[in-house]
Amino acid sequence: MTTSFGSATSTVIPNDPKIRMQSFTGLKSLHSIALARNHRVFPLPFSTPSVIRAVSTPVKPETSTTEPKRSKVEIFKEQSNFIRYPLNEEILTDTPNINEAATQLIKFHGSYQQYNRDERGTRSYSFMLRTKNPGGKVPNQLYLTMDDLADQFGVGTLRLTTRQTFQLHGVLKKNLKTVMSTIIKNMGSTLGACGDLNRNVLAPAAPLMTKEYLFAQETADNIAALLTPQSGFYYDVWVDGERFMTSEPPEVVKARNDNSHKTNFPDSPEPIYGTQFLPRKFKIAVTVPTDNSVDILTNDIGVVVVSDDNGEPQGLNIYVGGGMGRTHRMEATFPRLGELLGYVPKEDILYAIKAIVATQRDHGRRDDRRYSRMKYLISSWGIEKFKTVVEQYYGKKFEPFRELPEWEFKSYLGWHEQGDGALFCGLHVDNGRVGGKMKKTLREVIEKYNLNMRITPNQNIILCDIRSAWRRPITTVLAQAGLLHPKYVDPLNLTAMACPAFPLCPLAITEAERGIPDILKRVRSVFEKVSLKYNDSVVIRITGCPNGCARPYMAELGLVGDGPNSYQIWLGGTPNQTQLARSFMDKVKVQDLENVFEPLFYYWKQKRQPKESFGDFTARIGFEKLKELVDKWEGVVQTPPARYNLKLFADKETYEVMDELAKLQNKSAHQLAIEVIRNFVASQQNGKSE
């Protein structure tokens, strides 16, 4: 029997008691769905004064036989035999690309079809593969495998993503099966890294051996396992049905199979997802109190470990409804921060996660993918209604949210103790692009010392399990490849992020990764021009389109591509990523950015409160006043320039000594050197006058 599940979609409509929400009744045959489509009124599965309707089609009499509107992707999923057909046939053809349906389905397998947009004429197709690494964990064997594949079948580089995964670009269709199977056979997977299902689960990348951090990583692993597809389509397509799955914890199997509250499709190969999977991508992050290295509020679900006074995990706070993506000129689409849902004991977390996923699965919109993320469902219903529905699937009430301390952004760059006698080393990688000498050196170090590694949500690398005796030789060889201690990296670069954008992303409107190095240099020049200190850093994130892959809407200064060589400017995020930025200006050409940057940074320097960040400053002053300052800007009032441009430092050693002394006075090396020279000249002149 062919099976499917009905995709009711919902939003709040006041004062219409005739309209009701479809309840979830488990897996249905296509025949039963066809019969059900003739009847639009369904009993509510819970008691509530609110009323709801399916938004996929106008309300019509019960005799209507009109099909509910569904997006094209929903049809592809329904007809795919659980994400197999026609992909399994398309990858065997001689053409360099695959058809439209297969292009959508291959996302569930962890790949996107792309073409080089720098080239004109015939499209040069290739595929991007994205791995799935819960918490960013990468075994030694997998890293070396990915390094080899990048050289043999990719473009010679690896891309570290903001969701703690690898992206491998430039794989030709004829090599897809070889590359996929090689990843699978070397402790890796790309299953579910893209597509309408749970994506990679984030967790702090630091391999700290405290009970909280270990529990956070374990929880991320278990959630990832719980929501991994079960029907075998991935292995059927890429390794001819051979399974390479590790054993799962019994609590994961138990939670997945539990159907006490009608969360599952009985007897389906996909007990949680059914044939239709989720309406859209779904993102989850797990962390511990204070550690916001994962941008916790930007996820569909954010989970925070709550411990007792002895550091023993007791339960978890849950946020819901975060998400970054939006569409230009469509105000009904928007970035959104997650909000508080409640607290659950640690033994219930998998059941709570499953209940939230089931709610989005059954009630998220499936007619228009621009509104299919869970944030729109929560915005439509309100958090209290959403909680009520989730509790029906969960089978109990959520407990009150436990109080948490303030969040901090933690990069974990530099050298740190793990807590088990070993060290870890965090390495800054500009925009997550590993290539050239850096790639060669990283491989040598990881291979020589048999190191495991982790990828951070800020596109950086952490080398794990390093013995103390290895620290000096590793530091030396990494520095020679440009992988420096963070104190030698420009602070602007340390927190900056950009998406890949051109030339391969089909959604890019303008540059991001290729443009950010020059933009950061220009920001640094503006800092110097308005006399900001070297360490007066700002979180800058750039994306080539409004989808928000580099999370620009959380930045203090976000640049979002809105036209060729043009950006929308967002202001007002905070360094700890807890406040949403807002759109400040549209259509600012890349060559005109200084016209906006200079007045903003100048007035931040002049008018900020003690220790006030740039994001907090822009939020306090207000956009109306800031726009007035930009419009009236006539440039920095400069003292007469010196006749000669003198090079102050002839050697690196002198500079480093001066830099260390300058930092003690919260100055740059250049500023301190100028002061020393001026004082010396003044003393000499005073001596002559005597």
Coordinates of C-alpha atoms in Angstrom, one line a residue, residues 9-212:
T9 CA -1.2 24.0 7.9
S10 CA -2.5 26.5 10.4
T11 CA -2.7 30.0 11.6
V12 CA -4.9 31.9 14.0
I13 CA -8.1 33.4 12.7
P14 CA -10.3 35.2 15.3
N15 CA -14.0 34.9 15.7
D16 CA -14.9 32.1 13.4
P17 CA -16.1 29.1 15.4
K18 CA -16.8 27.0 12.3
I19 CA -13.2 26.5 11.5
R20 CA -11.0 23.9 13.2
M21 CA -7.5 22.5 13.0
Q22 CA -6.8 19.1 11.6
S23 CA -5.6 16.7 14.3
F24 CA -2.7 14.3 13.7
T25 CA -4.0 10.7 13.4
G26 CA -0.9 8.9 12.2
L27 CA 0.1 7.4 8.9
K28 CA -2.7 7.3 6.3
S29 CA -3.2 5.6 3.0
L30 CA -3.5 7.8 -0.1
H31 CA -7.1 6.6 -0.4
S32 CA -8.0 7.7 3.1
I33 CA -6.3 11.1 2.5
A34 CA -8.3 11.6 -0.7
L35 CA -11.5 10.9 1.3
A36 CA -10.5 13.2 4.1
R37 CA -9.8 16.1 1.7
N38 CA -13.6 16.3 1.0
H39 CA -14.1 17.3 4.7
R40 CA -12.5 20.5 6.0
V41 CA -13.7 20.6 9.6
F42 CA -11.8 18.7 12.2
P43 CA -12.1 18.5 16.0
L44 CA -9.5 20.3 18.0
P45 CA -7.1 17.8 19.8
F46 CA -7.1 20.1 22.8
S47 CA -9.4 22.7 24.5
T48 CA -8.6 26.3 23.6
P49 CA -10.6 29.5 23.0
S50 CA -8.6 30.2 19.8
V51 CA -9.7 28.9 16.4
I52 CA -7.5 27.9 13.6
R53 CA -7.8 27.2 9.9
A54 CA -5.7 25.5 7.2
V55 CA -4.0 28.3 5.3
S56 CA -3.2 26.2 2.3
T57 CA -6.6 26.7 0.7
P58 CA -9.6 29.1 1.2
V59 CA -12.4 27.9 3.4
K60 CA -15.0 26.1 1.2
P61 CA -18.1 24.0 1.8
E62 CA -17.6 20.5 3.0
T63 CA -18.6 19.2 -0.4
S64 CA -15.5 20.8 -2.1
T65 CA -13.1 18.3 -3.7
T66 CA -10.4 21.0 -4.2
E67 CA -6.9 19.7 -3.3
P68 CA -5.2 21.7 -0.5
K69 CA -2.5 23.8 -2.1
R70 CA 1.0 22.4 -1.6
S71 CA 4.4 23.5 -2.7
K72 CA 6.1 21.7 -5.5
V73 CA 8.6 20.2 -3.1
E74 CA 5.8 18.6 -1.2
I75 CA 4.8 16.7 -4.3
F76 CA 8.3 15.7 -5.0
K77 CA 8.7 14.2 -1.5
E78 CA 5.3 12.4 -1.7
Q79 CA 6.3 10.7 -5.0
S80 CA 9.9 9.9 -4.1
N81 CA 9.5 6.5 -2.3
F82 CA 11.1 8.1 0.8
I83 CA 13.6 10.3 -0.9
R84 CA 14.9 7.8 -3.5
Y85 CA 13.1 8.4 -6.8
P86 CA 14.1 9.9 -9.3
L87 CA 17.5 10.7 -7.7
N88 CA 18.6 7.0 -7.8
E89 CA 18.1 7.1 -11.6
E90 CA 19.3 10.6 -12.3
I91 CA 22.8 10.0 -10.8
L92 CA 23.3 7.2 -13.3
T93 CA 22.7 9.3 -16.4
D94 CA 25.4 10.8 -18.6
T95 CA 24.3 14.4 -18.2
P96 CA 26.4 16.6 -15.9
N97 CA 23.3 17.7 -13.9
I98 CA 20.1 16.2 -12.4
N99 CA 16.5 17.1 -13.0
E100 CA 14.3 19.4 -10.8
A101 CA 12.8 16.7 -8.6
A102 CA 16.2 15.0 -8.0
T103 CA 17.8 18.5 -7.2
Q104 CA 15.3 18.9 -4.3
L105 CA 15.7 15.3 -3.1
I106 CA 19.5 15.3 -3.1
K107 CA 19.4 17.9 -0.4
F108 CA 18.1 15.3 2.1
H109 CA 21.3 13.3 1.2
G110 CA 23.4 16.3 2.1
S111 CA 24.2 17.9 -1.3
Y112 CA 23.2 20.8 -3.5
Q113 CA 23.5 21.1 -7.2
Q114 CA 25.4 24.2 -8.2
Y115 CA 27.1 25.9 -11.2
N116 CA 29.9 28.4 -11.6
R117 CA 28.2 31.8 -11.9
D118 CA 31.4 33.5 -12.9
E119 CA 31.4 31.6 -16.2
R120 CA 29.2 32.6 -19.1
G121 CA 27.6 30.4 -21.7
T122 CA 27.1 26.7 -21.0
R123 CA 26.6 26.0 -17.3
S124 CA 29.4 24.2 -15.6
Y125 CA 27.5 22.0 -13.0
S126 CA 29.0 20.5 -9.8
F127 CA 27.8 19.5 -6.4
M128 CA 28.4 20.8 -2.9
L129 CA 28.5 18.1 -0.2
R130 CA 27.9 19.0 3.5
T131 CA 28.8 16.6 6.3
K132 CA 26.9 16.1 9.5
N133 CA 29.0 16.4 12.6
P134 CA 26.9 16.8 15.9
G135 CA 28.8 19.2 18.1
G136 CA 31.4 19.7 15.4
K137 CA 33.2 16.5 16.3
V138 CA 35.5 15.2 13.5
P139 CA 37.5 12.0 14.1
N140 CA 41.1 11.9 12.8
Q141 CA 40.2 9.4 10.1
L142 CA 37.3 11.5 8.7
Y143 CA 39.4 14.7 8.6
L144 CA 42.2 13.0 6.6
T145 CA 39.5 11.6 4.3
M146 CA 37.9 14.9 3.7
D147 CA 41.3 16.5 3.0
D148 CA 42.0 13.8 0.4
L149 CA 38.6 14.2 -1.2
A150 CA 39.0 18.0 -1.5
D151 CA 42.1 17.4 -3.6
Q152 CA 41.0 14.5 -5.6
F153 CA 37.4 15.4 -6.4
G154 CA 36.8 19.0 -5.1
V155 CA 38.3 22.4 -5.7
G156 CA 41.2 21.8 -3.4
T157 CA 39.8 23.5 -0.3
L158 CA 37.5 22.6 2.6
R159 CA 34.9 25.0 3.9
L160 CA 34.0 25.1 7.6
T161 CA 30.4 26.1 8.1
T162 CA 28.5 28.0 10.8
R163 CA 26.8 24.8 11.7
Q164 CA 30.0 22.9 12.6
T165 CA 30.2 20.9 9.4
F166 CA 32.4 20.6 6.3
Q167 CA 31.4 21.7 2.9
L168 CA 33.1 20.1 -0.1
H169 CA 32.7 22.1 -3.3
G170 CA 33.1 21.3 -6.9
V171 CA 32.3 17.5 -7.0
L172 CA 31.2 16.4 -10.4
K173 CA 28.1 14.2 -10.8
K174 CA 30.1 11.3 -12.1
N175 CA 32.1 11.3 -8.9
L176 CA 29.2 11.7 -6.5
K177 CA 28.8 8.1 -5.5
T178 CA 32.5 7.6 -5.0
V179 CA 32.8 10.6 -2.8
M180 CA 29.6 9.8 -0.8
S181 CA 30.5 6.2 -0.2
T182 CA 34.1 7.2 0.8
I183 CA 32.7 9.6 3.5
I184 CA 30.3 6.9 4.8
K185 CA 33.0 4.3 5.0
N186 CA 35.4 6.6 6.9
M187 CA 33.2 7.5 10.0
G188 CA 31.3 10.3 8.2
S189 CA 27.9 11.1 6.9
T190 CA 26.1 13.7 4.9
L191 CA 22.6 12.4 5.7
G192 CA 20.3 15.2 6.7
A193 CA 22.9 18.0 6.4
C194 CA 20.4 19.7 4.1
G195 CA 16.7 19.3 3.3
D196 CA 13.4 19.4 5.2
L197 CA 14.5 17.7 8.3
N198 CA 16.7 18.2 11.4
R199 CA 20.0 19.6 10.3
N200 CA 23.3 19.3 12.2
V201 CA 22.9 19.7 15.9
L202 CA 25.2 22.4 17.4
A203 CA 27.0 22.1 20.7
P204 CA 30.0 23.9 22.2
A205 CA 33.1 22.7 20.3
A206 CA 35.4 23.0 23.3
P207 CA 36.4 19.5 24.5
L208 CA 36.1 20.4 28.1
M209 CA 35.7 17.5 30.5
T210 CA 33.2 19.1 33.0
K211 CA 30.0 17.3 33.6
E212 CA 28.0 20.1 32.0

